[in-house]
CSV table of C-alpha atoms in Angstrom, one decimal:
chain,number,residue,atom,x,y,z
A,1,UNK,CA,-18.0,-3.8,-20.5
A,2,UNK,CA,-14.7,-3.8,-18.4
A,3,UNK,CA,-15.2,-1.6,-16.1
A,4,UNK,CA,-18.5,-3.1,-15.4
A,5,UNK,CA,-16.9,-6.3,-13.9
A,6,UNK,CA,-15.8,-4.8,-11.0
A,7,UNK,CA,-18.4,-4.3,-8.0
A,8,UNK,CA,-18.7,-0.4,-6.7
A,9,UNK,CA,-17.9,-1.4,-3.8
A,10,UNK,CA,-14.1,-3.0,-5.1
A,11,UNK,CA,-13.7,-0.1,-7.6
A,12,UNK,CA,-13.7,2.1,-4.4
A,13,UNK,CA,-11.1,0.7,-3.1
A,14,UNK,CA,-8.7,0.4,-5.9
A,15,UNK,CA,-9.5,3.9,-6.0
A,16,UNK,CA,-9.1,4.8,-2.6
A,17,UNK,CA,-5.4,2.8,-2.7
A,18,UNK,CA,-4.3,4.4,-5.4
A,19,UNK,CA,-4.9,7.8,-4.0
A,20,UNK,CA,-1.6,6.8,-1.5
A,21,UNK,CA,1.9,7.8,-2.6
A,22,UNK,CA,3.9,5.1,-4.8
A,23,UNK,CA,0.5,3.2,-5.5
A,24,UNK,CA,-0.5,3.2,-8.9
A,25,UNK,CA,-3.3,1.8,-10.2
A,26,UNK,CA,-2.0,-1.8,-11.0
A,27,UNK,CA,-0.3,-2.0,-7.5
A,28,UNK,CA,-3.9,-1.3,-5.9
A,29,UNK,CA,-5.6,-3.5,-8.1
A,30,UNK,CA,-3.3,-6.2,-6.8
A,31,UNK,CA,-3.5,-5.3,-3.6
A,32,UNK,CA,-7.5,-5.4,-3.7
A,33,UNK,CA,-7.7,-8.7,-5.0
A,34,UNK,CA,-5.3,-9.6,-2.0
A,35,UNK,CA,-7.7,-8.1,0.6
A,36,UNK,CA,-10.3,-9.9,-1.2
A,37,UNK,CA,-8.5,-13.5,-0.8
A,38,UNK,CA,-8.2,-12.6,2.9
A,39,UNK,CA,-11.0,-13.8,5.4
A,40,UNK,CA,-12.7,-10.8,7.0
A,41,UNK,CA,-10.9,-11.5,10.1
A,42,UNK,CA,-7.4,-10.7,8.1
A,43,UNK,CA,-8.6,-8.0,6.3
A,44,UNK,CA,-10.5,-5.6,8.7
A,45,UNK,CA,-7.8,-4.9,11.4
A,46,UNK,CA,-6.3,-3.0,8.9
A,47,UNK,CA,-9.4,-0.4,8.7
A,48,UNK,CA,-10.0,-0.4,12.2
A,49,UNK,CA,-6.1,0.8,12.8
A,50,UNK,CA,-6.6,3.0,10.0
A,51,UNK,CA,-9.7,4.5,11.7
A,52,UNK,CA,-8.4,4.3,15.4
A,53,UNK,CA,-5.5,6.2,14.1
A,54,UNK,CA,-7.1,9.3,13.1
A,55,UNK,CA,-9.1,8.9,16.4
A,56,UNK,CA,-6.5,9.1,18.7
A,57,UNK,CA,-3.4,10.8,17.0
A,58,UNK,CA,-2.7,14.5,16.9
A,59,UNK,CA,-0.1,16.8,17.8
A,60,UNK,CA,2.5,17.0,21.1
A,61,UNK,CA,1.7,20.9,22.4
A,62,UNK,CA,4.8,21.8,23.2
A,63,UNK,CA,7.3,20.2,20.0
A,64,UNK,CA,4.5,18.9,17.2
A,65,UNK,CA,5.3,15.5,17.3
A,66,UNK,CA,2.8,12.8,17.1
A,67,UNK,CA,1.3,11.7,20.0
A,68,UNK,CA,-1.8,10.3,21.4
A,69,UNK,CA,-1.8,11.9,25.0
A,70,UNK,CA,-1.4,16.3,25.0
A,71,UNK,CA,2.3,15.4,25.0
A,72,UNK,CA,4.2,13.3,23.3
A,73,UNK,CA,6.0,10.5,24.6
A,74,UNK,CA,9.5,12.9,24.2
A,75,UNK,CA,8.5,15.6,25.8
A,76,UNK,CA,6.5,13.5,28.7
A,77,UNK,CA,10.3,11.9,29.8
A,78,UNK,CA,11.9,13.6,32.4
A,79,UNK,CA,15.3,11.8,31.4
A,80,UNK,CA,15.6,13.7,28.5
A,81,UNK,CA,17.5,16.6,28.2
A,82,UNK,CA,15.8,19.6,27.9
A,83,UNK,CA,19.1,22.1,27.1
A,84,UNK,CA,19.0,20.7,24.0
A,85,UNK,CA,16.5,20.8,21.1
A,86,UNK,CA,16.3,19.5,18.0
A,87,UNK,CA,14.8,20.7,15.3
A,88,UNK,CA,13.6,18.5,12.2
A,89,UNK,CA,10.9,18.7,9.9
A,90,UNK,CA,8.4,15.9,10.0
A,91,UNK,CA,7.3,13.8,13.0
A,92,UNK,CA,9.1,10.5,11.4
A,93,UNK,CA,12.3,12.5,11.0
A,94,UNK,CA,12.3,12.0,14.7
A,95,UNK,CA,12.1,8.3,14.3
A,96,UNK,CA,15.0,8.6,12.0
A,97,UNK,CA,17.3,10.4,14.9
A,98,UNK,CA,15.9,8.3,17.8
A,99,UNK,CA,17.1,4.8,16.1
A,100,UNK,CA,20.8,6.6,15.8
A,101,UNK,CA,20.7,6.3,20.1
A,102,UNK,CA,23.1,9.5,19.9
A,103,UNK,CA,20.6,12.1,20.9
A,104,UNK,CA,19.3,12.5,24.3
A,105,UNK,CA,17.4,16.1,23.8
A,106,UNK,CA,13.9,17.4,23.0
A,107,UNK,CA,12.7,17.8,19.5
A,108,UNK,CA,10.9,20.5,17.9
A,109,UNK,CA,8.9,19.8,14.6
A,110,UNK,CA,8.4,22.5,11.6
A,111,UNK,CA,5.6,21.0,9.9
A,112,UNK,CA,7.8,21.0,6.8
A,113,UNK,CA,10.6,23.3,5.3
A,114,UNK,CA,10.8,26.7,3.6
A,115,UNK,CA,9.7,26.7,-0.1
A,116,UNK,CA,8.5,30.0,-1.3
A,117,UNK,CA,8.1,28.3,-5.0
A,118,UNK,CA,5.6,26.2,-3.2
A,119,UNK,CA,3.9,29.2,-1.5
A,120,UNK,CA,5.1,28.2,2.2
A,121,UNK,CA,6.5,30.6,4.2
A,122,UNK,CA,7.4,31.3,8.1
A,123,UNK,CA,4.0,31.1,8.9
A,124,UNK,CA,3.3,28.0,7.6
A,125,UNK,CA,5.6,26.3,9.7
A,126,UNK,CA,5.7,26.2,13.9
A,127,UNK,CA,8.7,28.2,13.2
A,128,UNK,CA,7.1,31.1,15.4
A,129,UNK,CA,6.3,28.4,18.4
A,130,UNK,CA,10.4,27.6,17.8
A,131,UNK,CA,11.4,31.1,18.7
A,132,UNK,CA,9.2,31.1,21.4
A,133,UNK,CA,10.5,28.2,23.1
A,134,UNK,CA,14.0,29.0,22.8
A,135,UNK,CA,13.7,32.6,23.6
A,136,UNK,CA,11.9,31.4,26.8
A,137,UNK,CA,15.1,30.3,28.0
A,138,UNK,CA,16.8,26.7,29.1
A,139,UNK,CA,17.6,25.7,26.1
A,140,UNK,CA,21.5,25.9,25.5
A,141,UNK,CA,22.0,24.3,21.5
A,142,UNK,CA,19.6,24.5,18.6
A,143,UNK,CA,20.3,21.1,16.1
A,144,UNK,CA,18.7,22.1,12.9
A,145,UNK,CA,18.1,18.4,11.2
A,146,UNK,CA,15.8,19.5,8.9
A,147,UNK,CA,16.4,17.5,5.4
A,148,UNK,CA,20.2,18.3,4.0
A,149,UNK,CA,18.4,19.7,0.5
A,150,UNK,CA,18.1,23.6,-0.7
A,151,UNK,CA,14.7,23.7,1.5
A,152,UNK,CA,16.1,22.1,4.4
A,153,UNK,CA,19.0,24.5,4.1
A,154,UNK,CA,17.0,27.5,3.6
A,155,UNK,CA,15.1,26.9,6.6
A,156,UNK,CA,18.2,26.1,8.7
A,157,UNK,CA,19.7,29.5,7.6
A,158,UNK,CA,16.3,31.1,8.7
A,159,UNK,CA,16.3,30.0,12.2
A,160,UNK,CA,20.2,30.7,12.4
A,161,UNK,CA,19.5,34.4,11.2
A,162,UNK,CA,16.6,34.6,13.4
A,163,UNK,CA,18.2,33.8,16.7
A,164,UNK,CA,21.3,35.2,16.1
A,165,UNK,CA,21.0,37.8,18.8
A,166,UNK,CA,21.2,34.8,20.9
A,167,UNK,CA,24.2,33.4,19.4
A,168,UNK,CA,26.0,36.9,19.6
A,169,UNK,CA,25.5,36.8,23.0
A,170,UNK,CA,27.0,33.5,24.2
A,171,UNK,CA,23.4,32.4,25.4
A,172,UNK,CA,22.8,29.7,22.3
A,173,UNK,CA,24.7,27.8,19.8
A,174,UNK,CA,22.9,26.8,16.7
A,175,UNK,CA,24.1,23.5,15.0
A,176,UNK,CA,23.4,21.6,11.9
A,177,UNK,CA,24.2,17.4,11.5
A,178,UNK,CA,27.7,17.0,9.7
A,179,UNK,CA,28.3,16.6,6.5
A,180,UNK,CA,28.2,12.6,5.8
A,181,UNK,CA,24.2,12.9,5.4
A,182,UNK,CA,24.0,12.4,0.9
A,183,UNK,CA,23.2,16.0,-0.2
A,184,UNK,CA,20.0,16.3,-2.1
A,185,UNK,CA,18.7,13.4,0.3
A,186,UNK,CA,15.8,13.0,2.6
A,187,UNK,CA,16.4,12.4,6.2
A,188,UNK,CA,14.0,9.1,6.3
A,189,UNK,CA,16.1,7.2,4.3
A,190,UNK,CA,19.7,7.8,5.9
A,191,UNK,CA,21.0,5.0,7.8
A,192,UNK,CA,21.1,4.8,11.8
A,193,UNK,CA,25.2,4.6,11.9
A,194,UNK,CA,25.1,7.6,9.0
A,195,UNK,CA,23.2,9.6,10.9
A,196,UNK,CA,24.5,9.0,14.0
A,197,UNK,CA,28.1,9.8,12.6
A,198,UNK,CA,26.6,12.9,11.0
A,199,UNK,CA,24.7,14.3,14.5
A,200,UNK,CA,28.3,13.2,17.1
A,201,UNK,CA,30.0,15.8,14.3
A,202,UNK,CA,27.8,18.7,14.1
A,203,UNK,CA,29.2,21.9,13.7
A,204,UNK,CA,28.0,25.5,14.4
A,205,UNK,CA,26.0,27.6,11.5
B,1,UNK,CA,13.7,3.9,23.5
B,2,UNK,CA,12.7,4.0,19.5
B,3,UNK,CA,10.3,1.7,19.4
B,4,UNK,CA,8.0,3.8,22.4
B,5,UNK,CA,8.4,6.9,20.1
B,6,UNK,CA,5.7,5.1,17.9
B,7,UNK,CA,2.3,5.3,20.1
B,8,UNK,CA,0.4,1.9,19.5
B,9,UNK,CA,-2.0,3.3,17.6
B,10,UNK,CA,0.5,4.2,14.7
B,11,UNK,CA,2.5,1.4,15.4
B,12,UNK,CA,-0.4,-1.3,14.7
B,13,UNK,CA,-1.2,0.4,11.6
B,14,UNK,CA,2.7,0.0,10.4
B,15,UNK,CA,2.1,-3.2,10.9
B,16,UNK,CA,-1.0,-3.9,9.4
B,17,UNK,CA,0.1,-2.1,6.5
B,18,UNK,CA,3.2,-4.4,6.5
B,19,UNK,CA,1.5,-7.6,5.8
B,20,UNK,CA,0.4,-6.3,2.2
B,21,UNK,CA,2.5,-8.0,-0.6
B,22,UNK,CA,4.9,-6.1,-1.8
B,23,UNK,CA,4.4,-3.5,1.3
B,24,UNK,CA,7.6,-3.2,3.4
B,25,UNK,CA,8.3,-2.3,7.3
B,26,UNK,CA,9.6,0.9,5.2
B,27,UNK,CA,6.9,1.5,2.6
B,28,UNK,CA,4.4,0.8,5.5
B,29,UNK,CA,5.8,3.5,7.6
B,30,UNK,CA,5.8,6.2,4.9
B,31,UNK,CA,2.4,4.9,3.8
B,32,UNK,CA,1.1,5.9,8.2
B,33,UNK,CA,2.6,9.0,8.3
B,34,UNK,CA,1.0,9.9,4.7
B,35,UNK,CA,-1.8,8.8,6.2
B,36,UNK,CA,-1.7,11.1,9.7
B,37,UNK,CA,-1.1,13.7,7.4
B,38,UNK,CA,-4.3,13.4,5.7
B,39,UNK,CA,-7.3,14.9,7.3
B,40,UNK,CA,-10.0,12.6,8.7
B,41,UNK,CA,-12.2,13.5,5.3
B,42,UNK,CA,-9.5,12.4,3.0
B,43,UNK,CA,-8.1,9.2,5.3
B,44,UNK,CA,-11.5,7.2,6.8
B,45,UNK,CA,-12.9,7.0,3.2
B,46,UNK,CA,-10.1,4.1,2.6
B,47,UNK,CA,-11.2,2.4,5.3
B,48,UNK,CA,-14.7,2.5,4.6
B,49,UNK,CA,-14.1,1.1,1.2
B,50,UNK,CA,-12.0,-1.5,2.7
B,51,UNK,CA,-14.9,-2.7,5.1
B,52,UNK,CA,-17.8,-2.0,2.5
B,53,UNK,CA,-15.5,-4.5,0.2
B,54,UNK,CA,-15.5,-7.1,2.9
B,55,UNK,CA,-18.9,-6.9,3.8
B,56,UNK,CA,-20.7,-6.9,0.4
B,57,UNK,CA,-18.4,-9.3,-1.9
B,58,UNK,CA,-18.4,-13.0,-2.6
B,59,UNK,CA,-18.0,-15.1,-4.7
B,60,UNK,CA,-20.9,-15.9,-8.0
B,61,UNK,CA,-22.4,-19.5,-7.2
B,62,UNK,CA,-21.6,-20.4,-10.4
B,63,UNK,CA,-18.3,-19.4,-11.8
B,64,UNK,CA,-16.9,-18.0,-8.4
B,65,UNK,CA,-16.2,-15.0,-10.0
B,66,UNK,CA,-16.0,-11.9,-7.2
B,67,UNK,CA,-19.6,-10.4,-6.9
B,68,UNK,CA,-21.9,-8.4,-4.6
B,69,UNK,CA,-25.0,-10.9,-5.5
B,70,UNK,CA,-25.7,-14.4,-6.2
B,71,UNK,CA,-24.5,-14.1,-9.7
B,72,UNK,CA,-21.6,-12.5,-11.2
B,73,UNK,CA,-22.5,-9.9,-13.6
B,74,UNK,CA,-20.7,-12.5,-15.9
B,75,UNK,CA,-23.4,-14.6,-15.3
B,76,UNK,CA,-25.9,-12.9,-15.1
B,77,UNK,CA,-25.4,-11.4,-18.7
B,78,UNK,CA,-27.8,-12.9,-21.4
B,79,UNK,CA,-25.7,-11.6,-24.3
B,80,UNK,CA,-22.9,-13.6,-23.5
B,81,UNK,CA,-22.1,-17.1,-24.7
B,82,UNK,CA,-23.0,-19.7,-23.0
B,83,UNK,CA,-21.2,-22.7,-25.4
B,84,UNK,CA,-17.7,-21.1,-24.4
B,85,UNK,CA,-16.1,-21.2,-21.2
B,86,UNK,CA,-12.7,-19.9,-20.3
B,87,UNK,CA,-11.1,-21.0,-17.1
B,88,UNK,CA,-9.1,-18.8,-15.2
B,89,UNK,CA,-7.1,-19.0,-11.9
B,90,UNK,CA,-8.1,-15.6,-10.5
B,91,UNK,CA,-11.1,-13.3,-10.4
B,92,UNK,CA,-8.6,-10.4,-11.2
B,93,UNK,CA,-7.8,-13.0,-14.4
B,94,UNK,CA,-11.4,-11.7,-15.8
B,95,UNK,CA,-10.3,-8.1,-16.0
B,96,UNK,CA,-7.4,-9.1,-18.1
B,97,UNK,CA,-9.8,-10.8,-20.7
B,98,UNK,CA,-11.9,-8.5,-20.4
B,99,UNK,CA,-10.2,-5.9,-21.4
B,100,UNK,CA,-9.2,-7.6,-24.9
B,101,UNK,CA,-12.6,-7.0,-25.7
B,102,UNK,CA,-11.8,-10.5,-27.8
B,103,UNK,CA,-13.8,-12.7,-25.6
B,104,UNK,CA,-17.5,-12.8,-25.4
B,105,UNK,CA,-18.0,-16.2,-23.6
B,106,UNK,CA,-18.7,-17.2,-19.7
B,107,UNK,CA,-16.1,-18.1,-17.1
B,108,UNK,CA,-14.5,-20.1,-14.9
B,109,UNK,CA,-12.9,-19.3,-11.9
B,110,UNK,CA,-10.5,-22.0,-10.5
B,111,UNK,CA,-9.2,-19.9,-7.0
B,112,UNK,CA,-5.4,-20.9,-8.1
B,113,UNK,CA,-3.1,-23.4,-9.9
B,114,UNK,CA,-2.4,-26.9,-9.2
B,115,UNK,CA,0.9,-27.0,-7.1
B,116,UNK,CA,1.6,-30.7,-5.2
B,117,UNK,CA,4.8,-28.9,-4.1
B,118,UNK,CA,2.2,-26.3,-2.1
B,119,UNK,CA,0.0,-28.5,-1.3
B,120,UNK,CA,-2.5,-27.8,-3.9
B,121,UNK,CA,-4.0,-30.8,-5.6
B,122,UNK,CA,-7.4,-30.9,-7.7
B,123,UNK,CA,-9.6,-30.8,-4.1
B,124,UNK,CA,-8.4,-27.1,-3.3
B,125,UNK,CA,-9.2,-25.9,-6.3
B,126,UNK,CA,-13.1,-25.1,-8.1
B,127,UNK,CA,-11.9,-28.4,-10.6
B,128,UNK,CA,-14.7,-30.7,-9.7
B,129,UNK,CA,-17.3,-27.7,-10.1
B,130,UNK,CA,-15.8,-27.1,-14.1
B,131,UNK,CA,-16.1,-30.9,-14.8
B,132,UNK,CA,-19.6,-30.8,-13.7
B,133,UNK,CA,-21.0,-27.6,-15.7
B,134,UNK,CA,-19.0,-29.2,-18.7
B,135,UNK,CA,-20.3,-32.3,-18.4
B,136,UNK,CA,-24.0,-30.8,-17.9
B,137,UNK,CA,-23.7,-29.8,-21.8
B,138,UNK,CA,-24.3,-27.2,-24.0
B,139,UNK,CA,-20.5,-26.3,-23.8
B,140,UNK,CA,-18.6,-26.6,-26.4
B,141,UNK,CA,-14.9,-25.0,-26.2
B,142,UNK,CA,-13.6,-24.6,-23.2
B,143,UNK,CA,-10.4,-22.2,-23.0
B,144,UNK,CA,-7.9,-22.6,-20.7
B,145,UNK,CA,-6.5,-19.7,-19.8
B,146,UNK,CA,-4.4,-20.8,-16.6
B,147,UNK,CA,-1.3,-18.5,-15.9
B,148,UNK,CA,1.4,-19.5,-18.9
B,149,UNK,CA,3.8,-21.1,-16.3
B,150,UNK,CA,4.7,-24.7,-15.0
B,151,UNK,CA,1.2,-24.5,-12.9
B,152,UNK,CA,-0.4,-23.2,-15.6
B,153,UNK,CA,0.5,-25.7,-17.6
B,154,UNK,CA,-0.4,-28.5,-15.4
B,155,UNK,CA,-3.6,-27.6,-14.5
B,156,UNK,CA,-4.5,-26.8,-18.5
B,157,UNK,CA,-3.3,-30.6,-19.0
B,158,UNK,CA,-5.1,-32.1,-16.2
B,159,UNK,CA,-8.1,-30.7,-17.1
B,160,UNK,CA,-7.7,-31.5,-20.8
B,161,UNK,CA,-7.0,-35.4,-19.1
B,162,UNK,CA,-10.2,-35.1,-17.2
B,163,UNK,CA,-12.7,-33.9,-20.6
B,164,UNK,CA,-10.6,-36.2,-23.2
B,165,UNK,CA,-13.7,-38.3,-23.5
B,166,UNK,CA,-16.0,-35.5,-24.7
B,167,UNK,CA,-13.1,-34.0,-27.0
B,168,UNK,CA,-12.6,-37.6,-28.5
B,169,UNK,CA,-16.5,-37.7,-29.1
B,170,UNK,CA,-16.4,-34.6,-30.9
B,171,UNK,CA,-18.4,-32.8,-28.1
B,172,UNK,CA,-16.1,-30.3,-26.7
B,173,UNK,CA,-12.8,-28.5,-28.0
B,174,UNK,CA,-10.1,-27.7,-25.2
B,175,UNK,CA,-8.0,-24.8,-26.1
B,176,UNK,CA,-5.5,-22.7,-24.8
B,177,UNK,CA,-4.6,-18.8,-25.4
B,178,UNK,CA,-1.5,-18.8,-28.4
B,179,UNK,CA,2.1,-18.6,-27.6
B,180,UNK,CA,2.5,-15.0,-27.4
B,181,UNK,CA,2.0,-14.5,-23.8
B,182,UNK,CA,5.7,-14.1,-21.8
B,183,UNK,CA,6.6,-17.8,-21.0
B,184,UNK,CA,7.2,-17.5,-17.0
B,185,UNK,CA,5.0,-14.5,-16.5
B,186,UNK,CA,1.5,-14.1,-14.9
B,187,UNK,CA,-1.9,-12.9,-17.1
B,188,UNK,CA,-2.4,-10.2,-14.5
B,189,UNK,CA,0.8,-8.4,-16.2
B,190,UNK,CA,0.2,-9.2,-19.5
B,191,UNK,CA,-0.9,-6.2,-21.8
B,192,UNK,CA,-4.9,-5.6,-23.4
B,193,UNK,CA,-2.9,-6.2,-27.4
B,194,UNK,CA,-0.5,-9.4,-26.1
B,195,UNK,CA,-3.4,-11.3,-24.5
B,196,UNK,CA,-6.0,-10.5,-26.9
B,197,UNK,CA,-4.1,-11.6,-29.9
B,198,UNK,CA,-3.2,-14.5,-27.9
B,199,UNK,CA,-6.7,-15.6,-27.5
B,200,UNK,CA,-7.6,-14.8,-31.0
B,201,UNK,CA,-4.8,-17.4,-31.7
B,202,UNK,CA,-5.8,-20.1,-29.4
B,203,UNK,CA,-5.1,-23.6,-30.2
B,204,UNK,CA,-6.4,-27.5,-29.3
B,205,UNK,CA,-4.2,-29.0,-26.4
């Protein structure tokens, strides 16, 4: 009889909540029932940003970030500068370094770190777009921010090993965010003077 | 500079996001770029449920339970009991007594709890609609099953105030779900063994 109480139409969206990460089933039932109390007014902006945002979002061309235009709003500013890359995983990884206000550079973002227990290799990541870009020349330091874990580190070690003609040859220096980060962490949830601390001490690979 | 890394698009989802209970500025930002991650197949469906919900659901004309017609499907059950009533403060209440599988009567939904401290006297809540459909007849225990807490409790008594003549005339029986439920807690929480026992072992206010 239970399951009968509930209209399809609010079963699919306790379903559809619960498919997000950290929602269980209780925590979307709840948060139905709060959509529910809402007048329509409240409630539907929420879709409609959901479904504008798949509409208009996809990737910068040049560094992967998020962006709405065919560049992204980092790689549009002319202020920026462009001898310096940094190189971080996700797109909100970049939101993590820009609230630090130490880092004046471009960005550059894998799509994700080497795991080869989770089947993801080089060329699942833009890691072939990175060598291309800083092979291309004009770029004088590589940061490597991806997450300070053993897939972050892996992946750090890659690029250093892949561009180390560069490095041998005084054209590049490759660096990685100092120690201060919590090992085993995840770059989203560091603090803005943490990281900041960590990225003014870098130190070469 | 941070906050123009963001395009609108994302941001006003954040935001949207945000205003969920229990849904931080950090949750909210996780849950968006979960969310951009997802292709268009996997991410619109929520929002479609979300505006499906809003368009299709009311509330029953006659217990204001939730419900995509005019009556709940509650009410509009033949098997059920129509000479017990159990008042609740929340449609998401019925789920929890349903799930007992103790409870074979109608309902009442009250839309809350009365709070003078919020505001909410008798007038806000579905009170004057439960007088009437007692008072109509054929009724004859009504539970109340308000949330175990001070305006739980308050509303249980001022309801039990309001039908004290028809209890005193040997019409009606007011009850109210045994001890057993968590003092201070809310029925939403409350476990399918701990509220069905605690309806079995419902007693006269």
């Amino acid at each position: 009889m239970s399951f009968a109480l509930y209209s399809p139409a609010v079963q699919r969206l306790i379903d559809e909540l619960a498919k997000l990460p950290g929602i269980g089933p209780k925590t979307a039932q709840r948060l139905t029932f709060h959509i529910l109390r809402l007048s329509k007014e409240d409630a539907l902006p929420l879709a409609e940003a959901l479904i504008e945002m798949k509409e208009v979002i996809g990737f910068c061309r040049t560094c992967f970030n998020l962006t709405d235009q065919e560049l992204c709003a980092v790689c549009r500013d002319s202020r920026r500068d462009a001898a310096l890359l940094c190189v971080v995983e996700e797109p909100s990884d970049i939101v993590s370094v820009e609230r630090t206000h130490e880092y004046k550079g471009l960005y550059h973002v894998l799509g994700g770190a080497l795991s080869p227990i989770d089947g993801i290799g080089p060329e699942r990541l833009h890691l072939a777009e990175l060598l291309a870009r800083v092979r291309k020349g004009g770029i004088t330091e590589v940061i490597v921010a991806t997450n300070p874990n053993l897939m972050g580190e892996a992946t750090a070690l890659y690029i250093a090993a892949e561009l180390k003609d560069m490095v041998e040859s005084g054209l590049l220096r490759i660096t990685r965010p100092a120690a201060g980060l919590p090992v085993g962490g995840d770059l989203e949830y560091a603090d803005e003077v943490t990281l900041g601390r960590a990225l003014k001490g870098r130190r070469d690979l």
